[in-house]
Every structure is written in C-alpha cells, then in structure tokens.
C-alpha cells in the first residue's frame, strides 16, 4: 500500500495534466477557427463597404436620376447576393434593386440602423432583422450620403440575406460535425 499509493497519486496527476493539456489545445484550435471565420465575415463587410463607396459616387444620384441608377446598379449586382436601397432620412425607400423600379415601396425595415448611420456620418453594419421587402432575415451596410449630395436621399444601403453568408463561411478545416452560425 505504501508503494502503490504514491504511484497511484502520480498516475492521477498525469491524467489531470493530460486532460488539461488537451483542453488547452482544443481551446486554442477553437479560437483559431473563430478568428478564421471572423476574418471571412470582415472581408465580406469590407467588400460591401467598398461597393457602397463606388455606388455612392454615382452621378445619377446627384442628378436625381433614380431610375437610371436603379437599372445600372441592378445590372452591376446581378449574380451577387447583394441588393441596393436608396432611402430618405425618414426611412422611406426611394428604390430597391430587389424589385422593379416602378414598385410602390414603404419604409425600410430597420429605421434605428439608418438613424445611427446618419447621426455618426460613417458606414455602419446593422443587426440582423427581418427584411420588409424580402421577408427574409437580412442585414444592412449603410452609407450616409454627404449632405450636399443628398437631395431627397439620406443613405445608400447594401442589404444581403443572412442565409447567403453560408457561401462566405466555409466549414472546411473545421472539426467533423461542427457548424457555423
């Protein structure tokens, strides 16, 4: 008993050390996977912000030629999962490339995100919400337009269905049976 008891204590200590080491390794791998997914989302958001800046410099907006802007933007975004919205400061939709230009439009589905972007004067990403036009879960990236350019337009928005982010979030390299949300 005198010889076996210290040996048994040593084996238990080694088992705890091994379990602790495995847990640390799993935590580290999980953090790396989360950072990889975060970088993928960050790239997508940066691409959306760049697209907004390019669309925001459109001469059609300055001239108030919304139908021409709608047609050109809809053609430009064809083949992507992005849709452009032009909204007044009160949230009234002026155009939505998800639908034909002649379609009667109401107010956008997330007024607080518009108000926040207009107040800050910076491009902002909204929370996830149910889109008024699509009925899907979406998120917006909002670019407030400069006051001298606005006219009736308060902001230019790119919207995307949350479900379409699965194309950005690759599960390759993740452990078997893991999912991403």
PDB file of C-alpha atoms in Angstrom:
ATOM      1  CA  UNK A   1       0.000   0.000   0.000  1.00  0.00           C
ATOM      2  CA  UNK A   2       2.910   2.347   0.844  1.00  0.00           C
ATOM      3  CA  UNK A   3       4.448   1.788  -2.615  1.00  0.00           C
ATOM      4  CA  UNK A   4       1.159   1.688  -4.600  1.00  0.00           C
ATOM      5  CA  UNK A   5      -0.431   4.809  -3.097  1.00  0.00           C
ATOM      6  CA  UNK A   6       2.222   7.327  -4.317  1.00  0.00           C
ATOM      7  CA  UNK A   7       2.301   5.580  -7.703  1.00  0.00           C
ATOM      8  CA  UNK A   8      -1.500   5.831  -7.961  1.00  0.00           C
ATOM      9  CA  UNK A   9      -1.370   9.530  -6.981  1.00  0.00           C
ATOM     10  CA  UNK A  10       1.286  10.142  -9.646  1.00  0.00           C
ATOM     11  CA  UNK A  11      -0.841   8.416 -12.342  1.00  0.00           C
ATOM     12  CA  UNK A  12      -3.887  10.504 -11.333  1.00  0.00           C
ATOM     13  CA  UNK A  13      -1.759  13.664 -11.504  1.00  0.00           C
ATOM     14  CA  UNK A  14      -0.543  12.709 -15.010  1.00  0.00           C
ATOM     15  CA  UNK A  15      -4.127  12.059 -16.160  1.00  0.00           C
ATOM     16  CA  UNK A  16      -5.210  15.510 -14.947  1.00  0.00           C
ATOM     17  CA  UNK A  17      -2.234  17.122 -16.681  1.00  0.00           C
ATOM     18  CA  UNK A  18      -3.026  15.293 -19.923  1.00  0.00           C
ATOM     19  CA  UNK A  19      -6.703  16.304 -19.747  1.00  0.00           C
ATOM     20  CA  UNK A  20      -5.703  19.929 -19.017  1.00  0.00           C
ATOM     21  CA  UNK A  21      -3.278  19.901 -21.961  1.00  0.00           C
ATOM     22  CA  UNK A  22      -5.949  18.510 -24.308  1.00  0.00           C
ATOM     23  CA  UNK A  23      -8.465  21.134 -23.136  1.00  0.00           C
ATOM     24  CA  UNK A  24      -5.938  23.933 -23.751  1.00  0.00           C
ATOM     25  CA  UNK A  25      -5.218  22.558 -27.224  1.00  0.00           C
ATOM     26  CA  UNK A  26      -8.956  22.389 -28.034  1.00  0.00           C
ATOM     27  CA  UNK A  27      -9.484  25.949 -26.739  1.00  0.00           C
ATOM     28  CA  UNK A  28      -6.627  27.188 -28.894  1.00  0.00           C
ATOM     29  CA  UNK A  29      -7.945  25.437 -32.018  1.00  0.00           C
ATOM     30  CA  UNK A  30     -11.458  26.767 -31.376  1.00  0.00           C
ATOM     31  CA  UNK A  31     -10.127  30.315 -31.031  1.00  0.00           C
ATOM     32  CA  UNK A  32      -8.181  29.952 -34.304  1.00  0.00           C
ATOM     33  CA  UNK A  33     -11.300  28.658 -36.088  1.00  0.00           C
ATOM     34  CA  UNK A  34     -13.380  31.553 -34.736  1.00  0.00           C
ATOM     35  CA  UNK A  35     -10.751  34.054 -35.899  1.00  0.00           C
ATOM     36  CA  UNK A  36     -10.696  32.462 -39.364  1.00  0.00           C
ATOM     37  CA  UNK A  37     -14.485  32.803 -39.627  1.00  0.00           C
ATOM     38  CA  UNK A  38     -14.340  36.360 -38.281  1.00  0.00           C
ATOM     39  CA  UNK A  39     -11.805  37.314 -40.938  1.00  0.00           C
ATOM     40  CA  UNK A  40     -14.081  35.871 -43.651  1.00  0.00           C
ATOM     41  CA  UNK A  41     -17.014  37.977 -42.436  1.00  0.00           C
ATOM     42  CA  UNK A  42     -14.739  41.016 -42.108  1.00  0.00           C
ATOM     43  CA  UNK A  43     -13.643  40.621 -45.751  1.00  0.00           C
ATOM     44  CA  UNK A  44     -17.278  40.386 -46.861  1.00  0.00           C
ATOM     45  CA  UNK A  45     -18.198  43.539 -44.940  1.00  0.00           C
ATOM     46  CA  UNK A  46     -15.184  45.411 -46.331  1.00  0.00           C
ATOM     47  CA  UNK A  47     -16.174  44.369 -49.859  1.00  0.00           C
ATOM     48  CA  UNK A  48     -19.707  45.607 -49.238  1.00  0.00           C
ATOM     49  CA  UNK A  49     -18.409  48.944 -47.892  1.00  0.00           C
ATOM     50  CA  UNK A  50     -16.164  49.344 -50.942  1.00  0.00           C
ATOM     51  CA  UNK A  51     -19.081  48.595 -53.259  1.00  0.00           C
ATOM     52  CA  UNK A  52     -21.168  51.184 -51.400  1.00  0.00           C
ATOM     53  CA  UNK A  53     -18.494  53.847 -51.815  1.00  0.00           C
ATOM     54  CA  UNK A  54     -18.299  53.120 -55.546  1.00  0.00           C
ATOM     55  CA  UNK A  55     -22.081  53.214 -55.960  1.00  0.00           C
ATOM     56  CA  UNK A  56     -22.324  56.309 -53.753  1.00  0.00           C
ATOM     57  CA  UNK A  57     -20.225  58.301 -56.228  1.00  0.00           C
ATOM     58  CA  UNK A  58     -22.741  57.680 -58.970  1.00  0.00           C
ATOM     59  CA  UNK A  59     -23.646  60.798 -60.963  1.00  0.00           C
ATOM     60  CA  UNK A  60     -27.229  59.502 -61.283  1.00  0.00           C
ATOM     61  CA  UNK A  61     -27.760  60.018 -57.553  1.00  0.00           C
ATOM     62  CA  UNK A  62     -26.546  63.613 -57.705  1.00  0.00           C
ATOM     63  CA  UNK A  63     -28.732  64.341 -60.721  1.00  0.00           C
ATOM     64  CA  UNK A  64     -31.746  62.613 -59.140  1.00  0.00           C
ATOM     65  CA  UNK A  65     -31.973  60.051 -61.963  1.00  0.00           C
ATOM     66  CA  UNK A  66     -33.100  57.233 -59.722  1.00  0.00           C
ATOM     67  CA  UNK A  67     -34.487  55.008 -62.465  1.00  0.00           C
ATOM     68  CA  UNK A  68     -31.156  55.085 -64.321  1.00  0.00           C
ATOM     69  CA  UNK A  69     -29.307  54.420 -61.061  1.00  0.00           C
ATOM     70  CA  UNK A  70     -31.666  51.507 -60.311  1.00  0.00           C
ATOM     71  CA  UNK A  71     -31.128  49.952 -63.743  1.00  0.00           C
ATOM     72  CA  UNK A  72     -27.327  50.330 -63.676  1.00  0.00           C
ATOM     73  CA  UNK A  73     -26.987  49.127 -60.092  1.00  0.00           C
ATOM     74  CA  UNK A  74     -29.309  46.170 -60.597  1.00  0.00           C
ATOM     75  CA  UNK A  75     -27.218  45.112 -63.602  1.00  0.00           C
ATOM     76  CA  UNK A  76     -23.988  45.599 -61.650  1.00  0.00           C
ATOM     77  CA  UNK A  77     -25.186  43.496 -58.720  1.00  0.00           C
ATOM     78  CA  UNK A  78     -26.677  40.736 -60.876  1.00  0.00           C
ATOM     79  CA  UNK A  79     -25.054  37.437 -59.991  1.00  0.00           C
ATOM     80  CA  UNK A  80     -24.349  38.539 -56.411  1.00  0.00           C
ATOM     81  CA  UNK A  81     -26.489  38.163 -53.321  1.00  0.00           C
ATOM     82  CA  UNK A  82     -26.446  41.933 -52.720  1.00  0.00           C
ATOM     83  CA  UNK A  83     -29.268  44.416 -53.215  1.00  0.00           C
ATOM     84  CA  UNK A  84     -29.044  48.214 -53.125  1.00  0.00           C
ATOM     85  CA  UNK A  85     -31.505  50.551 -51.453  1.00  0.00           C
ATOM     86  CA  UNK A  86     -31.733  54.305 -51.566  1.00  0.00           C
ATOM     87  CA  UNK A  87     -33.622  55.730 -48.603  1.00  0.00           C
ATOM     88  CA  UNK A  88     -34.720  59.141 -47.417  1.00  0.00           C
ATOM     89  CA  UNK A  89     -33.651  60.302 -43.959  1.00  0.00           C
ATOM     90  CA  UNK A  90     -37.030  59.221 -42.538  1.00  0.00           C
ATOM     91  CA  UNK A  91     -36.543  55.645 -43.831  1.00  0.00           C
ATOM     92  CA  UNK A  92     -38.831  55.917 -46.855  1.00  0.00           C
ATOM     93  CA  UNK A  93     -37.472  53.630 -49.582  1.00  0.00           C
ATOM     94  CA  UNK A  94     -36.799  55.510 -52.809  1.00  0.00           C
ATOM     95  CA  UNK A  95     -35.614  52.444 -54.691  1.00  0.00           C
ATOM     96  CA  UNK A  96     -34.798  48.814 -54.048  1.00  0.00           C
ATOM     97  CA  UNK A  97     -32.948  46.697 -56.624  1.00  0.00           C
ATOM     98  CA  UNK A  98     -34.700  43.612 -55.240  1.00  0.00           C
ATOM     99  CA  UNK A  99     -37.858  44.717 -57.065  1.00  0.00           C
ATOM    100  CA  UNK A 100     -38.630  46.571 -60.340  1.00  0.00           C
ATOM    101  CA  UNK A 101     -38.245  50.367 -60.192  1.00  0.00           C
ATOM    102  CA  UNK A 102     -41.983  51.048 -60.583  1.00  0.00           C
ATOM    103  CA  UNK A 103     -42.841  49.009 -57.470  1.00  0.00           C
ATOM    104  CA  UNK A 104     -44.502  51.008 -54.684  1.00  0.00           C
ATOM    105  CA  UNK A 105     -42.206  50.970 -51.657  1.00  0.00           C
ATOM    106  CA  UNK A 106     -42.863  51.690 -48.000  1.00  0.00           C
ATOM    107  CA  UNK A 107     -40.417  52.360 -45.227  1.00  0.00           C
ATOM    108  CA  UNK A 108     -37.316  50.268 -44.701  1.00  0.00           C
ATOM    109  CA  UNK A 109     -37.371  47.502 -42.087  1.00  0.00           C
ATOM    110  CA  UNK A 110     -34.662  48.837 -39.748  1.00  0.00           C
ATOM    111  CA  UNK A 111     -35.017  52.571 -39.081  1.00  0.00           C
ATOM    112  CA  UNK A 112     -32.739  52.587 -35.967  1.00  0.00           C
ATOM    113  CA  UNK A 113     -29.712  51.464 -38.015  1.00  0.00           C
ATOM    114  CA  UNK A 114     -30.381  54.228 -40.570  1.00  0.00           C
ATOM    115  CA  UNK A 115     -30.715  56.840 -37.822  1.00  0.00           C
ATOM    116  CA  UNK A 116     -27.469  55.673 -36.228  1.00  0.00           C
ATOM    117  CA  UNK A 117     -25.535  55.842 -39.507  1.00  0.00           C
ATOM    118  CA  UNK A 118     -26.932  59.278 -40.372  1.00  0.00           C
ATOM    119  CA  UNK A 119     -26.059  60.580 -36.906  1.00  0.00           C
ATOM    120  CA  UNK A 120     -22.488  59.193 -36.974  1.00  0.00           C
ATOM    121  CA  UNK A 121     -21.851  60.052 -40.627  1.00  0.00           C
ATOM    122  CA  UNK A 122     -19.979  56.741 -41.009  1.00  0.00           C
ATOM    123  CA  UNK A 123     -20.678  53.459 -42.762  1.00  0.00           C
ATOM    124  CA  UNK A 124     -22.367  51.105 -40.304  1.00  0.00           C
ATOM    125  CA  UNK A 125     -23.493  47.489 -40.236  1.00  0.00           C
ATOM    126  CA  UNK A 126     -26.946  46.757 -38.835  1.00  0.00           C
ATOM    127  CA  UNK A 127     -28.051  43.921 -36.652  1.00  0.00           C
ATOM    128  CA  UNK A 128     -29.889  41.003 -38.227  1.00  0.00           C
ATOM    129  CA  UNK A 129     -33.578  41.729 -38.788  1.00  0.00           C
ATOM    130  CA  UNK A 130     -36.496  40.557 -40.907  1.00  0.00           C
ATOM    131  CA  UNK A 131     -36.475  42.487 -44.198  1.00  0.00           C
ATOM    132  CA  UNK A 132     -39.679  44.343 -45.064  1.00  0.00           C
ATOM    133  CA  UNK A 133     -39.477  43.572 -48.811  1.00  0.00           C
ATOM    134  CA  UNK A 134     -37.911  40.106 -48.817  1.00  0.00           C
ATOM    135  CA  UNK A 135     -39.404  38.718 -45.608  1.00  0.00           C
ATOM    136  CA  UNK A 136     -36.025  37.038 -45.009  1.00  0.00           C
ATOM    137  CA  UNK A 137     -33.504  37.568 -42.242  1.00  0.00           C
ATOM    138  CA  UNK A 138     -31.135  40.210 -43.591  1.00  0.00           C
ATOM    139  CA  UNK A 139     -28.511  42.705 -42.515  1.00  0.00           C
ATOM    140  CA  UNK A 140     -27.647  46.101 -43.967  1.00  0.00           C
ATOM    141  CA  UNK A 141     -24.468  48.042 -44.544  1.00  0.00           C
ATOM    142  CA  UNK A 142     -25.456  51.719 -44.591  1.00  0.00           C
ATOM    143  CA  UNK A 143     -23.503  54.564 -46.174  1.00  0.00           C
ATOM    144  CA  UNK A 144     -24.855  58.022 -45.284  1.00  0.00           C
ATOM    145  CA  UNK A 145     -24.516  60.294 -48.284  1.00  0.00           C
ATOM    146  CA  UNK A 146     -22.900  63.735 -47.905  1.00  0.00           C
ATOM    147  CA  UNK A 147     -25.486  66.451 -47.219  1.00  0.00           C
ATOM    148  CA  UNK A 148     -24.514  68.397 -50.356  1.00  0.00           C
ATOM    149  CA  UNK A 149     -25.200  65.293 -52.472  1.00  0.00           C
ATOM    150  CA  UNK A 150     -28.313  64.044 -50.742  1.00  0.00           C
ATOM    151  CA  UNK A 151     -31.292  65.938 -52.038  1.00  0.00           C
ATOM    152  CA  UNK A 152     -34.115  63.599 -51.043  1.00  0.00           C
ATOM    153  CA  UNK A 153     -31.701  60.713 -50.476  1.00  0.00           C
ATOM    154  CA  UNK A 154     -30.329  60.165 -46.972  1.00  0.00           C
ATOM    155  CA  UNK A 155     -28.343  56.977 -47.410  1.00  0.00           C
ATOM    156  CA  UNK A 156     -27.316  54.225 -49.745  1.00  0.00           C
ATOM    157  CA  UNK A 157     -27.662  50.728 -48.315  1.00  0.00           C
ATOM    158  CA  UNK A 158     -26.488  47.308 -49.398  1.00  0.00           C
ATOM    159  CA  UNK A 159     -28.559  44.501 -47.982  1.00  0.00           C
ATOM    160  CA  UNK A 160     -27.899  40.775 -48.009  1.00  0.00           C
ATOM    161  CA  UNK A 161     -29.833  37.751 -46.809  1.00  0.00           C
ATOM    162  CA  UNK A 162     -28.157  36.212 -43.786  1.00  0.00           C
ATOM    163  CA  UNK A 163     -28.592  32.775 -45.384  1.00  0.00           C
ATOM    164  CA  UNK A 164     -26.333  33.890 -48.237  1.00  0.00           C
ATOM    165  CA  UNK A 165     -23.401  34.227 -45.838  1.00  0.00           C
ATOM    166  CA  UNK A 166     -23.038  30.449 -45.901  1.00  0.00           C
ATOM    167  CA  UNK A 167     -21.100  30.938 -49.141  1.00  0.00           C
ATOM    168  CA  UNK A 168     -18.582  33.055 -47.215  1.00  0.00           C
ATOM    169  CA  UNK A 169     -18.391  30.782 -44.184  1.00  0.00           C
ATOM    170  CA  UNK A 170     -16.554  27.703 -45.305  1.00  0.00           C
ATOM    171  CA  UNK A 171     -16.622  24.803 -42.875  1.00  0.00           C
ATOM    172  CA  UNK A 172     -13.549  23.282 -44.479  1.00  0.00           C
ATOM    173  CA  UNK A 173     -10.866  22.810 -41.880  1.00  0.00           C
ATOM    174  CA  UNK A 174     -13.382  22.704 -39.041  1.00  0.00           C
ATOM    175  CA  UNK A 175     -13.689  19.530 -36.966  1.00  0.00           C
ATOM    176  CA  UNK A 176     -16.226  16.979 -38.191  1.00  0.00           C
ATOM    177  CA  UNK A 177     -19.862  17.743 -37.291  1.00  0.00           C
ATOM    178  CA  UNK A 178     -19.139  21.391 -36.411  1.00  0.00           C
ATOM    179  CA  UNK A 179     -21.438  24.075 -37.751  1.00  0.00           C
ATOM    180  CA  UNK A 180     -21.172  27.827 -38.019  1.00  0.00           C
ATOM    181  CA  UNK A 181     -23.756  30.434 -37.026  1.00  0.00           C
TER     182      UNK A 181
END
